[in-house]
mmCIF file of C-alpha atoms and ligand atoms in Angstrom:
data_model
loop_
_atom_site.group_PDB
_atom_site.id
_atom_site.type_symbol
_atom_site.label_atom_id
_atom_site.label_comp_id
_atom_site.label_asym_id
_atom_site.label_seq_id
_atom_site.Cartn_x
_atom_site.Cartn_y
_atom_site.Cartn_z
ATOM 1 C CA MET A 233 -12.131 3.576 -23.915
ATOM 2 C CA SER A 234 -9.696 6.069 -23.856
ATOM 3 C CA TRP A 235 -10.164 8.790 -20.943
ATOM 4 C CA LYS A 236 -10.673 12.320 -21.127
ATOM 5 C CA ILE A 237 -9.618 12.230 -17.242
ATOM 6 C CA PRO A 238 -8.225 8.917 -15.773
ATOM 7 C CA LEU A 239 -8.133 7.769 -12.799
ATOM 8 C CA ALA A 240 -4.716 7.918 -11.857
ATOM 9 C CA ASP A 241 -1.812 8.462 -14.594
ATOM 10 C CA ILE A 242 2.062 7.770 -14.519
ATOM 11 C CA GLU A 243 5.431 10.354 -14.877
ATOM 12 C CA ILE A 244 7.719 8.444 -16.425
ATOM 13 C CA GLY A 245 10.829 10.810 -17.865
ATOM 14 C CA ASN A 246 13.961 10.317 -19.940
ATOM 15 C CA GLU A 247 15.644 10.102 -16.842
ATOM 16 C CA GLU A 248 14.010 7.063 -16.311
ATOM 17 C CA ILE A 249 14.473 5.928 -19.768
ATOM 18 C CA LYS A 250 18.484 7.094 -19.597
ATOM 19 C CA ALA A 251 18.918 5.247 -16.438
ATOM 20 C CA VAL A 252 16.827 2.194 -17.704
ATOM 21 C CA GLU A 253 19.466 1.754 -21.005
ATOM 22 C CA GLU A 254 22.319 2.468 -18.242
ATOM 23 C CA VAL A 255 21.458 -0.640 -16.555
ATOM 24 C CA LEU A 256 20.531 -2.426 -20.011
ATOM 25 C CA ARG A 257 23.904 -1.648 -21.104
ATOM 26 C CA SER A 258 26.075 -2.423 -18.003
ATOM 27 C CA LYS A 259 24.381 -6.546 -18.752
ATOM 28 C CA TRP A 260 24.158 -6.878 -15.267
ATOM 29 C CA LEU A 261 20.322 -7.321 -14.633
ATOM 30 C CA SER A 262 19.565 -9.257 -11.818
ATOM 31 C CA MET A 263 19.755 -7.710 -8.401
ATOM 32 C CA GLY A 264 23.285 -6.431 -7.923
ATOM 33 C CA SER A 265 24.488 -2.654 -6.795
ATOM 34 C CA VAL A 266 21.640 -0.682 -8.302
ATOM 35 C CA THR A 267 18.958 -2.743 -5.697
ATOM 36 C CA GLN A 268 21.843 -2.489 -2.953
ATOM 37 C CA GLU A 269 21.274 1.822 -3.817
ATOM 38 C CA PHE A 270 17.758 1.194 -4.476
ATOM 39 C CA GLU A 271 17.764 0.026 -1.207
ATOM 40 C CA ARG A 272 20.026 2.285 1.078
ATOM 41 C CA LYS A 273 18.298 5.164 -0.197
ATOM 42 C CA PHE A 274 15.082 4.508 0.466
ATOM 43 C CA ALA A 275 16.152 3.165 3.979
ATOM 44 C CA GLU A 276 17.685 6.803 4.180
ATOM 45 C CA PHE A 277 14.410 8.063 3.435
ATOM 46 C CA LEU A 278 12.140 6.238 5.854
ATOM 47 C CA GLY A 279 15.212 6.351 8.317
ATOM 48 C CA VAL A 280 14.729 2.952 9.460
ATOM 49 C CA ARG A 281 18.168 0.083 9.934
ATOM 50 C CA HIS A 282 17.150 -2.081 6.803
ATOM 51 C CA ALA A 283 15.163 -1.945 2.813
ATOM 52 C CA LEU A 284 15.226 -5.287 1.238
ATOM 53 C CA ALA A 285 13.382 -4.927 -2.365
ATOM 54 C CA VAL A 286 11.160 -7.140 -3.692
ATOM 55 C CA THR A 287 9.194 -8.629 -6.745
ATOM 56 C CA ASN A 288 5.955 -6.697 -5.939
ATOM 57 C CA GLY A 289 3.918 -5.411 -2.755
ATOM 58 C CA THR A 290 2.546 -9.023 -2.151
ATOM 59 C CA ALA A 291 6.277 -10.726 -1.892
ATOM 60 C CA ALA A 292 6.532 -8.179 1.134
ATOM 61 C CA LEU A 293 3.498 -8.326 3.323
ATOM 62 C CA HIS A 294 4.461 -12.606 2.568
ATOM 63 C CA LEU A 295 7.499 -11.936 2.853
ATOM 64 C CA ALA A 296 6.842 -9.807 6.203
ATOM 65 C CA HIS A 297 4.338 -12.135 7.725
ATOM 66 C CA ALA A 298 6.900 -15.148 7.478
ATOM 67 C CA ALA A 299 9.474 -13.641 8.967
ATOM 68 C CA LEU A 300 7.693 -12.601 12.182
ATOM 69 C CA GLY A 301 6.560 -17.376 12.137
ATOM 70 C CA LEU A 302 2.724 -17.182 11.800
ATOM 71 C CA THR A 303 2.148 -20.472 11.520
ATOM 72 C CA ALA A 304 -1.038 -22.809 10.581
ATOM 73 C CA GLY A 305 -3.811 -21.528 14.070
ATOM 74 C CA ASP A 306 -2.137 -18.773 14.393
ATOM 75 C CA GLU A 307 -4.520 -15.378 14.138
ATOM 76 C CA VAL A 308 -4.051 -12.069 12.544
ATOM 77 C CA ILE A 309 -6.122 -9.318 12.810
ATOM 78 C CA VAL A 310 -6.484 -6.944 9.838
ATOM 79 C CA PRO A 311 -8.433 -4.786 8.059
ATOM 80 C CA SER A 312 -10.985 -6.040 5.750
ATOM 81 C CA LEU A 313 -11.331 -2.499 3.789
ATOM 82 C CA THR A 314 -8.104 -3.293 1.537
ATOM 83 C CA PHE A 315 -6.707 -4.818 -0.933
ATOM 84 C CA VAL A 316 -7.158 -8.898 -1.229
ATOM 85 C CA ALA A 317 -2.926 -8.704 -1.414
ATOM 86 C CA THR A 318 -3.182 -7.670 2.583
ATOM 87 C CA ALA A 319 -5.338 -10.540 3.761
ATOM 88 C CA ASN A 320 -4.481 -13.736 1.330
ATOM 89 C CA SER A 321 -0.560 -12.449 1.729
ATOM 90 C CA ILE A 322 -1.641 -13.480 5.551
ATOM 91 C CA ALA A 323 -3.251 -16.257 4.345
ATOM 92 C CA TYR A 324 0.145 -17.987 2.746
ATOM 93 C CA THR A 325 1.428 -18.441 5.713
ATOM 94 C CA GLY A 326 -0.966 -20.398 6.709
ATOM 95 C CA ALA A 327 -2.515 -18.324 10.041
ATOM 96 C CA ALA A 328 -5.871 -17.224 9.949
ATOM 97 C CA PRO A 329 -6.838 -13.169 9.086
ATOM 98 C CA VAL A 330 -9.736 -12.138 11.212
ATOM 99 C CA PHE A 331 -11.085 -8.622 9.854
ATOM 100 C CA ALA A 332 -11.647 -5.322 11.617
ATOM 101 C CA GLU A 333 -13.712 -2.668 11.699
ATOM 102 C CA ILE A 334 -12.879 0.813 9.911
ATOM 103 C CA GLU A 335 -13.101 3.612 12.365
ATOM 104 C CA GLY A 336 -16.228 5.034 10.056
ATOM 105 C CA PRO A 337 -17.410 6.731 7.384
ATOM 106 C CA ASP A 338 -15.058 9.775 8.481
ATOM 107 C CA ALA A 339 -11.784 7.327 9.197
ATOM 108 C CA LEU A 340 -11.688 4.312 6.814
ATOM 109 C CA ASN A 341 -8.761 3.015 8.808
ATOM 110 C CA VAL A 342 -8.838 0.285 11.161
ATOM 111 C CA ALA A 343 -9.872 0.692 14.389
ATOM 112 C CA ALA A 344 -7.946 0.387 17.464
ATOM 113 C CA MET A 345 -10.777 -0.507 19.653
ATOM 114 C CA ASP A 346 -12.032 -3.125 17.218
ATOM 115 C CA ILE A 347 -8.875 -4.757 16.938
ATOM 116 C CA GLU A 348 -8.692 -5.193 21.420
ATOM 117 C CA GLN A 349 -12.512 -6.911 21.257
ATOM 118 C CA ARG A 350 -11.351 -8.903 18.640
ATOM 119 C CA ILE A 351 -7.785 -10.695 20.224
ATOM 120 C CA THR A 352 -7.823 -14.106 21.165
ATOM 121 C CA PRO A 353 -5.342 -16.190 22.410
ATOM 122 C CA ARG A 354 -4.455 -17.479 18.986
ATOM 123 C CA THR A 355 -3.688 -14.011 18.350
ATOM 124 C CA LYS A 356 -0.248 -12.975 17.270
ATOM 125 C CA ALA A 357 -0.493 -9.957 15.285
ATOM 126 C CA ILE A 358 -1.806 -6.635 14.010
ATOM 127 C CA THR A 359 -1.827 -6.023 10.186
ATOM 128 C CA VAL A 360 -2.522 -2.689 10.068
ATOM 129 C CA VAL A 361 -3.318 -0.073 6.087
ATOM 130 C CA HIS A 362 -2.814 2.976 6.002
ATOM 131 C CA TYR A 363 -5.974 3.730 4.201
ATOM 132 C CA GLY A 364 -5.370 5.640 0.830
ATOM 133 C CA GLY A 365 -1.598 6.850 2.154
ATOM 134 C CA TYR A 366 -4.145 8.220 4.727
ATOM 135 C CA PRO A 367 -1.797 6.826 7.883
ATOM 136 C CA CYS A 368 -4.060 4.622 10.682
ATOM 137 C CA ASP A 369 -4.279 6.118 14.517
ATOM 138 C CA MET A 370 -1.079 4.479 15.506
ATOM 139 C CA ASP A 371 -0.975 5.457 18.787
ATOM 140 C CA PRO A 372 -4.166 3.452 20.258
ATOM 141 C CA ILE A 373 -2.940 0.717 17.719
ATOM 142 C CA LEU A 374 0.670 0.154 19.310
ATOM 143 C CA GLY A 375 -0.919 0.755 22.935
ATOM 144 C CA VAL A 376 -3.200 -2.533 21.718
ATOM 145 C CA ALA A 377 0.009 -4.157 20.288
ATOM 146 C CA ARG A 378 1.922 -3.474 23.276
ATOM 147 C CA ARG A 379 -0.536 -4.716 26.431
ATOM 148 C CA HIS A 380 -1.313 -8.436 24.390
ATOM 149 C CA LYS A 381 2.081 -8.168 22.743
ATOM 150 C CA LEU A 382 1.172 -8.541 19.798
ATOM 151 C CA SER A 383 3.323 -7.643 16.483
ATOM 152 C CA VAL A 384 2.421 -5.091 14.233
ATOM 153 C CA ILE A 385 2.995 -5.240 10.394
ATOM 154 C CA GLU A 386 2.355 -2.021 8.290
ATOM 155 C CA ASP A 387 0.869 -2.409 4.683
ATOM 156 C CA ALA A 388 2.056 1.003 3.485
ATOM 157 C CA ALA A 389 1.809 0.200 0.001
ATOM 158 C CA HIS A 390 -0.425 3.578 0.184
ATOM 159 C CA ALA A 391 1.779 5.577 1.997
ATOM 160 C CA PRO A 392 5.224 6.318 0.899
ATOM 161 C CA GLY A 393 6.140 9.817 2.681
ATOM 162 C CA ALA A 394 2.883 9.832 4.692
ATOM 163 C CA LEU A 395 3.243 11.202 8.070
ATOM 164 C CA TYR A 396 2.369 10.677 11.727
ATOM 165 C CA LYS A 397 3.138 12.788 13.892
ATOM 166 C CA GLY A 398 5.782 13.807 12.428
ATOM 167 C CA ARG A 399 6.955 10.575 11.663
ATOM 168 C CA LYS A 400 7.153 8.515 8.494
ATOM 169 C CA ALA A 401 4.574 5.632 8.089
ATOM 170 C CA GLY A 402 5.876 2.758 7.816
ATOM 171 C CA THR A 403 8.378 3.145 10.639
ATOM 172 C CA PHE A 404 5.782 2.181 13.627
ATOM 173 C CA GLY A 405 5.641 -1.721 12.987
ATOM 174 C CA ASP A 406 8.051 -4.290 13.468
ATOM 175 C CA VAL A 407 8.229 -4.452 9.905
ATOM 176 C CA ALA A 408 6.207 -2.472 6.821
ATOM 177 C CA CYS A 409 5.767 -3.295 3.802
ATOM 178 C CA PHE A 410 5.567 -0.960 0.478
ATOM 179 C CA SER A 411 4.450 -1.757 -3.344
ATOM 180 C CA PHE A 412 5.861 -0.240 -6.568
ATOM 181 C CA PHE A 413 2.964 -1.383 -8.717
ATOM 182 C CA SER A 414 2.298 0.743 -11.980
ATOM 183 C CA ASN A 415 -1.117 2.734 -10.434
ATOM 184 C CA LYS A 416 1.191 3.366 -6.876
ATOM 185 C CA ASN A 417 3.405 7.043 -5.755
ATOM 186 C CA LEU A 418 6.183 5.568 -6.792
ATOM 187 C CA THR A 419 6.259 3.257 -9.300
ATOM 188 C CA THR A 420 8.391 0.448 -10.787
ATOM 189 C CA GLY A 421 6.409 -1.039 -12.878
ATOM 190 C CA GLU A 422 5.892 -4.077 -10.608
ATOM 191 C CA GLY A 423 8.150 -3.829 -7.010
ATOM 192 C CA GLY A 424 7.787 -3.742 -3.968
ATOM 193 C CA MET A 425 10.432 -3.086 -0.084
ATOM 194 C CA VAL A 426 9.749 -4.196 2.998
ATOM 195 C CA VAL A 427 11.870 -2.478 5.586
ATOM 196 C CA THR A 428 12.451 -2.969 9.589
ATOM 197 C CA ASP A 429 15.131 -1.315 12.501
ATOM 198 C CA ARG A 430 15.273 -5.352 13.459
ATOM 199 C CA ASP A 431 18.219 -6.797 12.883
ATOM 200 C CA ASP A 432 16.798 -10.687 12.668
ATOM 201 C CA LEU A 433 13.554 -9.786 10.912
ATOM 202 C CA ALA A 434 15.814 -8.171 7.921
ATOM 203 C CA GLU A 435 17.944 -11.093 8.210
ATOM 204 C CA ARG A 436 14.802 -14.011 7.799
ATOM 205 C CA ILE A 437 14.117 -11.705 5.231
ATOM 206 C CA ARG A 438 17.231 -11.202 3.224
ATOM 207 C CA LEU A 439 17.599 -15.152 3.001
ATOM 208 C CA MET A 440 14.021 -16.141 2.406
ATOM 209 C CA ARG A 441 13.683 -13.946 -0.617
ATOM 210 C CA SER A 442 16.357 -16.087 -2.155
ATOM 211 C CA HIS A 443 15.463 -19.564 -1.507
ATOM 212 C CA GLY A 444 16.894 -19.183 1.624
ATOM 213 C CA MET A 445 20.524 -19.521 0.118
ATOM 214 C CA THR A 446 22.889 -17.607 2.283
ATOM 215 C CA THR A 447 25.203 -16.124 -0.560
ATOM 216 C CA LEU A 448 23.578 -14.645 -3.886
ATOM 217 C CA THR A 449 24.817 -14.990 -7.408
ATOM 218 C CA TRP A 450 26.237 -11.248 -6.909
ATOM 219 C CA ASP A 451 28.373 -12.174 -3.942
ATOM 220 C CA ARG A 452 29.654 -15.160 -6.061
ATOM 221 C CA TYR A 453 30.163 -13.103 -8.825
ATOM 222 C CA ARG A 454 32.053 -10.857 -6.980
ATOM 223 C CA GLY A 455 34.251 -13.642 -5.723
ATOM 224 C CA HIS A 456 32.948 -12.797 -2.203
ATOM 225 C CA ALA A 457 32.174 -16.513 -2.063
ATOM 226 C CA HIS A 458 31.809 -20.210 -3.843
ATOM 227 C CA SER A 459 29.262 -21.517 -2.743
ATOM 228 C CA TYR A 460 26.086 -21.451 -0.698
ATOM 229 C CA ASP A 461 23.729 -23.755 2.322
ATOM 230 C CA VAL A 462 20.097 -23.537 2.653
ATOM 231 C CA VAL A 463 19.087 -22.950 5.868
ATOM 232 C CA ALA A 464 14.927 -23.008 4.616
ATOM 233 C CA PRO A 465 12.812 -23.652 1.986
ATOM 234 C CA GLY A 466 13.010 -19.736 0.377
ATOM 235 C CA PHE A 467 11.248 -18.192 -2.142
ATOM 236 C CA ASN A 468 11.970 -15.803 -5.155
ATOM 237 C CA TYR A 469 11.311 -12.744 -4.854
ATOM 238 C CA ARG A 470 14.563 -10.751 -5.863
ATOM 239 C CA ILE A 471 13.865 -7.830 -7.712
ATOM 240 C CA ASP A 472 15.990 -7.144 -11.012
ATOM 241 C CA GLU A 473 18.113 -3.914 -11.830
ATOM 242 C CA ILE A 474 15.473 -3.022 -14.471
ATOM 243 C CA ARG A 475 13.182 -1.887 -11.796
ATOM 244 C CA SER A 476 15.366 -0.734 -9.030
ATOM 245 C CA THR A 477 16.881 2.152 -11.034
ATOM 246 C CA LEU A 478 13.379 3.126 -11.776
ATOM 247 C CA GLY A 479 12.826 2.777 -8.104
ATOM 248 C CA LEU A 480 15.769 5.297 -7.566
ATOM 249 C CA VAL A 481 14.465 7.950 -10.271
ATOM 250 C CA GLN A 482 10.920 7.856 -8.837
ATOM 251 C CA LEU A 483 12.185 8.464 -5.158
ATOM 252 C CA GLN A 484 14.050 10.893 -6.047
ATOM 253 C CA ARG A 485 10.033 12.392 -7.575
ATOM 254 C CA LEU A 486 8.387 11.337 -4.613
ATOM 255 C CA GLU A 487 8.637 14.186 -2.254
ATOM 256 C CA VAL A 488 7.536 17.199 -5.140
ATOM 257 C CA SER A 489 4.872 14.686 -6.447
ATOM 258 C CA ASN A 490 3.441 13.637 -3.503
ATOM 259 C CA ARG A 491 3.189 17.589 -2.594
ATOM 260 C CA ARG A 492 1.077 18.216 -6.262
ATOM 261 C CA ARG A 493 -1.636 15.187 -4.951
ATOM 262 C CA GLN A 494 -2.006 17.518 -1.817
ATOM 263 C CA GLU A 495 -2.491 20.790 -3.790
ATOM 264 C CA LEU A 496 -4.534 18.654 -6.073
ATOM 265 C CA VAL A 497 -6.725 16.829 -2.824
ATOM 266 C CA ASP A 498 -6.957 20.544 -1.146
ATOM 267 C CA LYS A 499 -8.348 22.486 -4.223
ATOM 268 C CA TYR A 500 -11.378 18.720 -4.212
ATOM 269 C CA ARG A 501 -11.814 19.377 -0.524
ATOM 270 C CA ASN A 502 -12.464 23.217 -1.248
ATOM 271 C CA MET A 503 -15.145 22.442 -4.278
ATOM 272 C CA LEU A 504 -16.444 19.387 -2.356
ATOM 273 C CA ALA A 505 -17.603 21.091 0.348
ATOM 274 C CA SER A 506 -20.628 22.245 -1.116
ATOM 275 C CA VAL A 507 -22.142 19.850 -3.257
ATOM 276 C CA PRO A 508 -24.782 17.803 -1.830
ATOM 277 C CA GLY A 509 -25.281 14.552 -1.715
ATOM 278 C CA LEU A 510 -21.471 12.827 -0.489
ATOM 279 C CA SER A 511 -19.031 13.546 2.403
ATOM 280 C CA MET A 512 -14.883 12.874 1.736
ATOM 281 C CA PRO A 513 -13.605 10.865 4.434
ATOM 282 C CA PHE A 514 -9.984 11.872 6.566
ATOM 283 C CA ASN A 515 -11.880 15.801 6.401
ATOM 284 C CA ASP A 516 -11.068 16.202 9.393
ATOM 285 C CA TRP A 517 -7.591 13.906 9.730
ATOM 286 C CA HIS A 518 -4.936 16.082 10.306
ATOM 287 C CA GLN A 519 -1.898 14.170 9.740
ATOM 288 C CA VAL A 520 -0.081 14.732 6.338
ATOM 289 C CA SER A 521 -1.473 12.014 3.345
ATOM 290 C CA ALA A 522 0.210 10.534 0.908
ATOM 291 C CA ASN A 523 -3.157 11.031 -1.054
ATOM 292 C CA TYR A 524 -2.532 7.549 -2.915
ATOM 293 C CA ILE A 525 -6.619 7.819 -4.454
ATOM 294 C CA PHE A 526 -9.167 10.410 -3.580
ATOM 295 C CA PRO A 527 -12.413 8.372 -2.306
ATOM 296 C CA VAL A 528 -15.644 10.082 -1.148
ATOM 297 C CA LEU A 529 -18.937 8.529 0.026
ATOM 298 C CA LEU A 530 -21.855 9.151 -1.818
ATOM 299 C CA ASP A 531 -25.172 9.376 0.807
ATOM 300 C CA ASP A 532 -27.145 7.231 -1.165
ATOM 301 C CA ARG A 533 -25.581 3.910 -2.171
ATOM 302 C CA LEU A 534 -28.600 3.180 -4.777
ATOM 303 C CA GLN A 535 -27.233 5.801 -6.287
ATOM 304 C CA ARG A 536 -23.255 4.588 -7.129
ATOM 305 C CA PRO A 537 -24.054 2.729 -10.333
ATOM 306 C CA THR A 538 -25.530 5.482 -12.053
ATOM 307 C CA PHE A 539 -23.196 8.130 -10.996
ATOM 308 C CA ILE A 540 -20.151 5.569 -12.025
ATOM 309 C CA GLU A 541 -22.059 5.535 -15.483
ATOM 310 C CA SER A 542 -22.388 9.346 -15.396
ATOM 311 C CA LEU A 543 -19.005 10.625 -14.727
ATOM 312 C CA LYS A 544 -18.047 7.562 -17.377
ATOM 313 C CA ALA A 545 -20.312 9.213 -19.868
ATOM 314 C CA GLU A 546 -17.909 12.496 -19.559
ATOM 315 C CA GLY A 547 -15.063 10.682 -19.638
ATOM 316 C CA ILE A 548 -13.922 10.466 -16.186
ATOM 317 C CA GLN A 549 -12.575 7.386 -14.675
ATOM 318 C CA THR A 550 -13.286 5.903 -10.779
ATOM 319 C CA SER A 551 -13.152 3.017 -9.186
ATOM 320 C CA ILE A 552 -14.346 1.523 -5.727
ATOM 321 C CA HIS A 553 -11.145 0.825 -3.049
ATOM 322 C CA TYR A 554 -12.132 -2.167 -2.431
ATOM 323 C CA PRO A 555 -14.966 -4.400 -2.269
ATOM 324 C CA PRO A 556 -14.618 -5.933 1.157
ATOM 325 C CA ILE A 557 -11.928 -8.939 1.361
ATOM 326 C CA HIS A 558 -14.861 -10.971 4.066
ATOM 327 C CA LEU A 559 -17.390 -10.633 1.247
ATOM 328 C CA PHE A 560 -14.977 -12.424 -1.153
ATOM 329 C CA SER A 561 -16.176 -16.311 -1.808
ATOM 330 C CA TYR A 562 -13.118 -17.438 -0.754
ATOM 331 C CA TYR A 563 -13.072 -15.923 2.850
ATOM 332 C CA ARG A 564 -16.847 -16.260 3.536
ATOM 333 C CA GLU A 565 -15.950 -19.809 2.668
ATOM 334 C CA ARG A 566 -13.084 -21.114 4.035
ATOM 335 C CA TYR A 567 -13.537 -18.714 6.818
ATOM 336 C CA GLY A 568 -17.925 -18.487 7.623
ATOM 337 C CA TYR A 569 -18.137 -14.180 7.416
ATOM 338 C CA THR A 570 -21.509 -13.134 5.729
ATOM 339 C CA GLU A 571 -23.173 -9.999 4.558
ATOM 340 C CA GLY A 572 -22.987 -8.083 7.840
ATOM 341 C CA SER A 573 -20.508 -9.417 9.704
ATOM 342 C CA LEU A 574 -18.729 -5.898 9.689
ATOM 343 C CA PRO A 575 -21.527 -3.714 9.121
ATOM 344 C CA ILE A 576 -19.679 -0.248 9.361
ATOM 345 C CA THR A 577 -17.116 -1.492 6.607
ATOM 346 C CA GLU A 578 -19.433 -2.489 4.835
ATOM 347 C CA ASP A 579 -21.475 0.173 4.510
ATOM 348 C CA ALA A 580 -18.578 2.565 3.813
ATOM 349 C CA CYS A 581 -18.075 -0.448 0.663
ATOM 350 C CA THR A 582 -21.146 0.433 -1.077
ATOM 351 C CA ARG A 583 -20.735 4.054 -0.891
ATOM 352 C CA GLU A 584 -17.120 4.801 -1.853
ATOM 353 C CA VAL A 585 -16.013 6.297 -5.469
ATOM 354 C CA THR A 586 -12.935 7.079 -5.763
ATOM 355 C CA LEU A 587 -12.319 9.868 -7.980
ATOM 356 C CA PRO A 588 -9.162 10.899 -10.465
ATOM 357 C CA LEU A 589 -6.443 11.819 -8.524
ATOM 358 C CA TYR A 590 -2.388 12.145 -10.425
ATOM 359 C CA PRO A 591 0.078 14.311 -10.386
ATOM 360 C CA LEU A 592 0.401 15.281 -13.879
ATOM 361 C CA MET A 593 -3.762 16.619 -13.354
ATOM 362 C CA GLY A 594 -4.362 19.786 -13.854
ATOM 363 C CA ASP A 595 -6.349 22.046 -11.016
ATOM 364 C CA LYS A 596 -9.085 22.673 -14.577
ATOM 365 C CA ASP A 597 -8.843 18.801 -14.361
ATOM 366 C CA VAL A 598 -10.530 19.101 -10.621
ATOM 367 C CA GLU A 599 -12.865 21.450 -11.486
ATOM 368 C CA THR A 600 -14.045 19.659 -14.389
ATOM 369 C CA VAL A 601 -14.593 16.183 -12.016
ATOM 370 C CA VAL A 602 -16.297 18.056 -9.283
ATOM 371 C CA GLY A 603 -18.886 19.845 -12.306
ATOM 372 C CA ALA A 604 -19.490 16.347 -13.441
ATOM 373 C CA VAL A 605 -19.988 14.873 -10.017
ATOM 374 C CA ARG A 606 -22.270 17.808 -9.132
ATOM 375 C CA ARG A 607 -24.282 17.235 -12.366
ATOM 376 C CA ALA A 608 -24.309 12.809 -11.464
ATOM 377 C CA LEU A 609 -25.801 13.941 -8.079
ATOM 378 C CA GLY A 610 -28.226 16.624 -9.185
HETATM 379 C C1 PLP B 798 -0.931 -2.206 -4.150
HETATM 380 C C2 PLP B 798 -1.370 -2.761 -3.116
HETATM 381 C C3 PLP B 798 -0.307 -3.847 -2.925
HETATM 382 C C4 PLP B 798 0.363 -5.270 -3.308
HETATM 383 O O1 PLP B 798 1.297 -4.721 -3.921
HETATM 384 P P1 PLP B 798 1.374 -5.494 -5.230
HETATM 385 O O2 PLP B 798 2.935 -4.815 -5.581
HETATM 386 O O3 PLP B 798 0.171 -4.949 -5.976
HETATM 387 O O4 PLP B 798 1.611 -6.507 -4.737
HETATM 388 C C5 PLP B 798 -1.251 -4.510 -1.031
HETATM 389 N N1 PLP B 798 -1.908 -4.298 -0.467
HETATM 390 C C6 PLP B 798 -2.585 -2.497 -0.312
HETATM 391 C C7 PLP B 798 -2.717 -2.245 0.111
HETATM 392 C C8 PLP B 798 -2.281 -1.908 -2.108
HETATM 393 O O5 PLP B 798 -2.350 -0.719 -2.372
#
């Protein structure tokens, strides 16, 4: 299927190609100096002490939860309206994800009040997701965490460059995770980053990223070490130099491309305001979004299949973000969730449609999509 307007598209230019070629010619492909530079630049971009690059966003989330010492018997409160990796990565540690409601159809982020109601003596942490690039309302969430002495993990996969009250998403929790998957705001194909201001967590994540070993191949190559000890059964979640060099180039593009995303979203919001039959979440949310996706909610959930088909017939790709995690077979069977467990989340999930959004999209493309939306609902 070739789309007239795809859901997403990425910008890869000569700079990326040149950078990859340089790395290939250097013949050092595994984690080394380019990765260190990527980590340094990413930490500087966010204003955090530590940034550790990894294989993908899911590995970042696994390391974040593991480094906090989560284990069987613990509970972590997390939204159900997110990509399944957010919850899977909690389950990897043996801890149970406890799903919390979103604020409502106007703000699809996890609600602080609902988080607080789900706290038990087993609760150890809160994992938030900045849905679509819109930062969560962090003040009340951090308040709940402080009152109950819980750790906070940010899944910031959608939110590189987003701001909450002037401060970057990914700098609020004990630890935050980014994904550089192919369709994310900053891409390395596959890749991710864990960031933290806590030295103890950074140290633990560094070890667990590479087998629990106390030195790296890179250290030994440079003559800084001859051998190593293993202090924990770690993983191999290392990124490579090819991806890190892509990340460095893409990081330079991020501000400009996020700005373009914002222009396109502003245009969507203006044009769709007069279209009956749908609403736009985060229309009154005055924080700076990274605009990873542009979600709308149809008034009538029964209309969704024909709506999607109608746009498809005009060559416009859409998606759904997301089927709620608590209703996936594994989560129903393992943790006992059923339909009706999270009514606010379920309502939004059955009405949500994601419209195309990517920096290379033209103003005309937004007009084309809005025209098709109007016809689909009319
Ligand atoms: C993409 C994504 C992830 C997983 O990242 P990968 O790099 O694909 O492993 C995790 N959480 C959210 C919210 C995501 O969108």
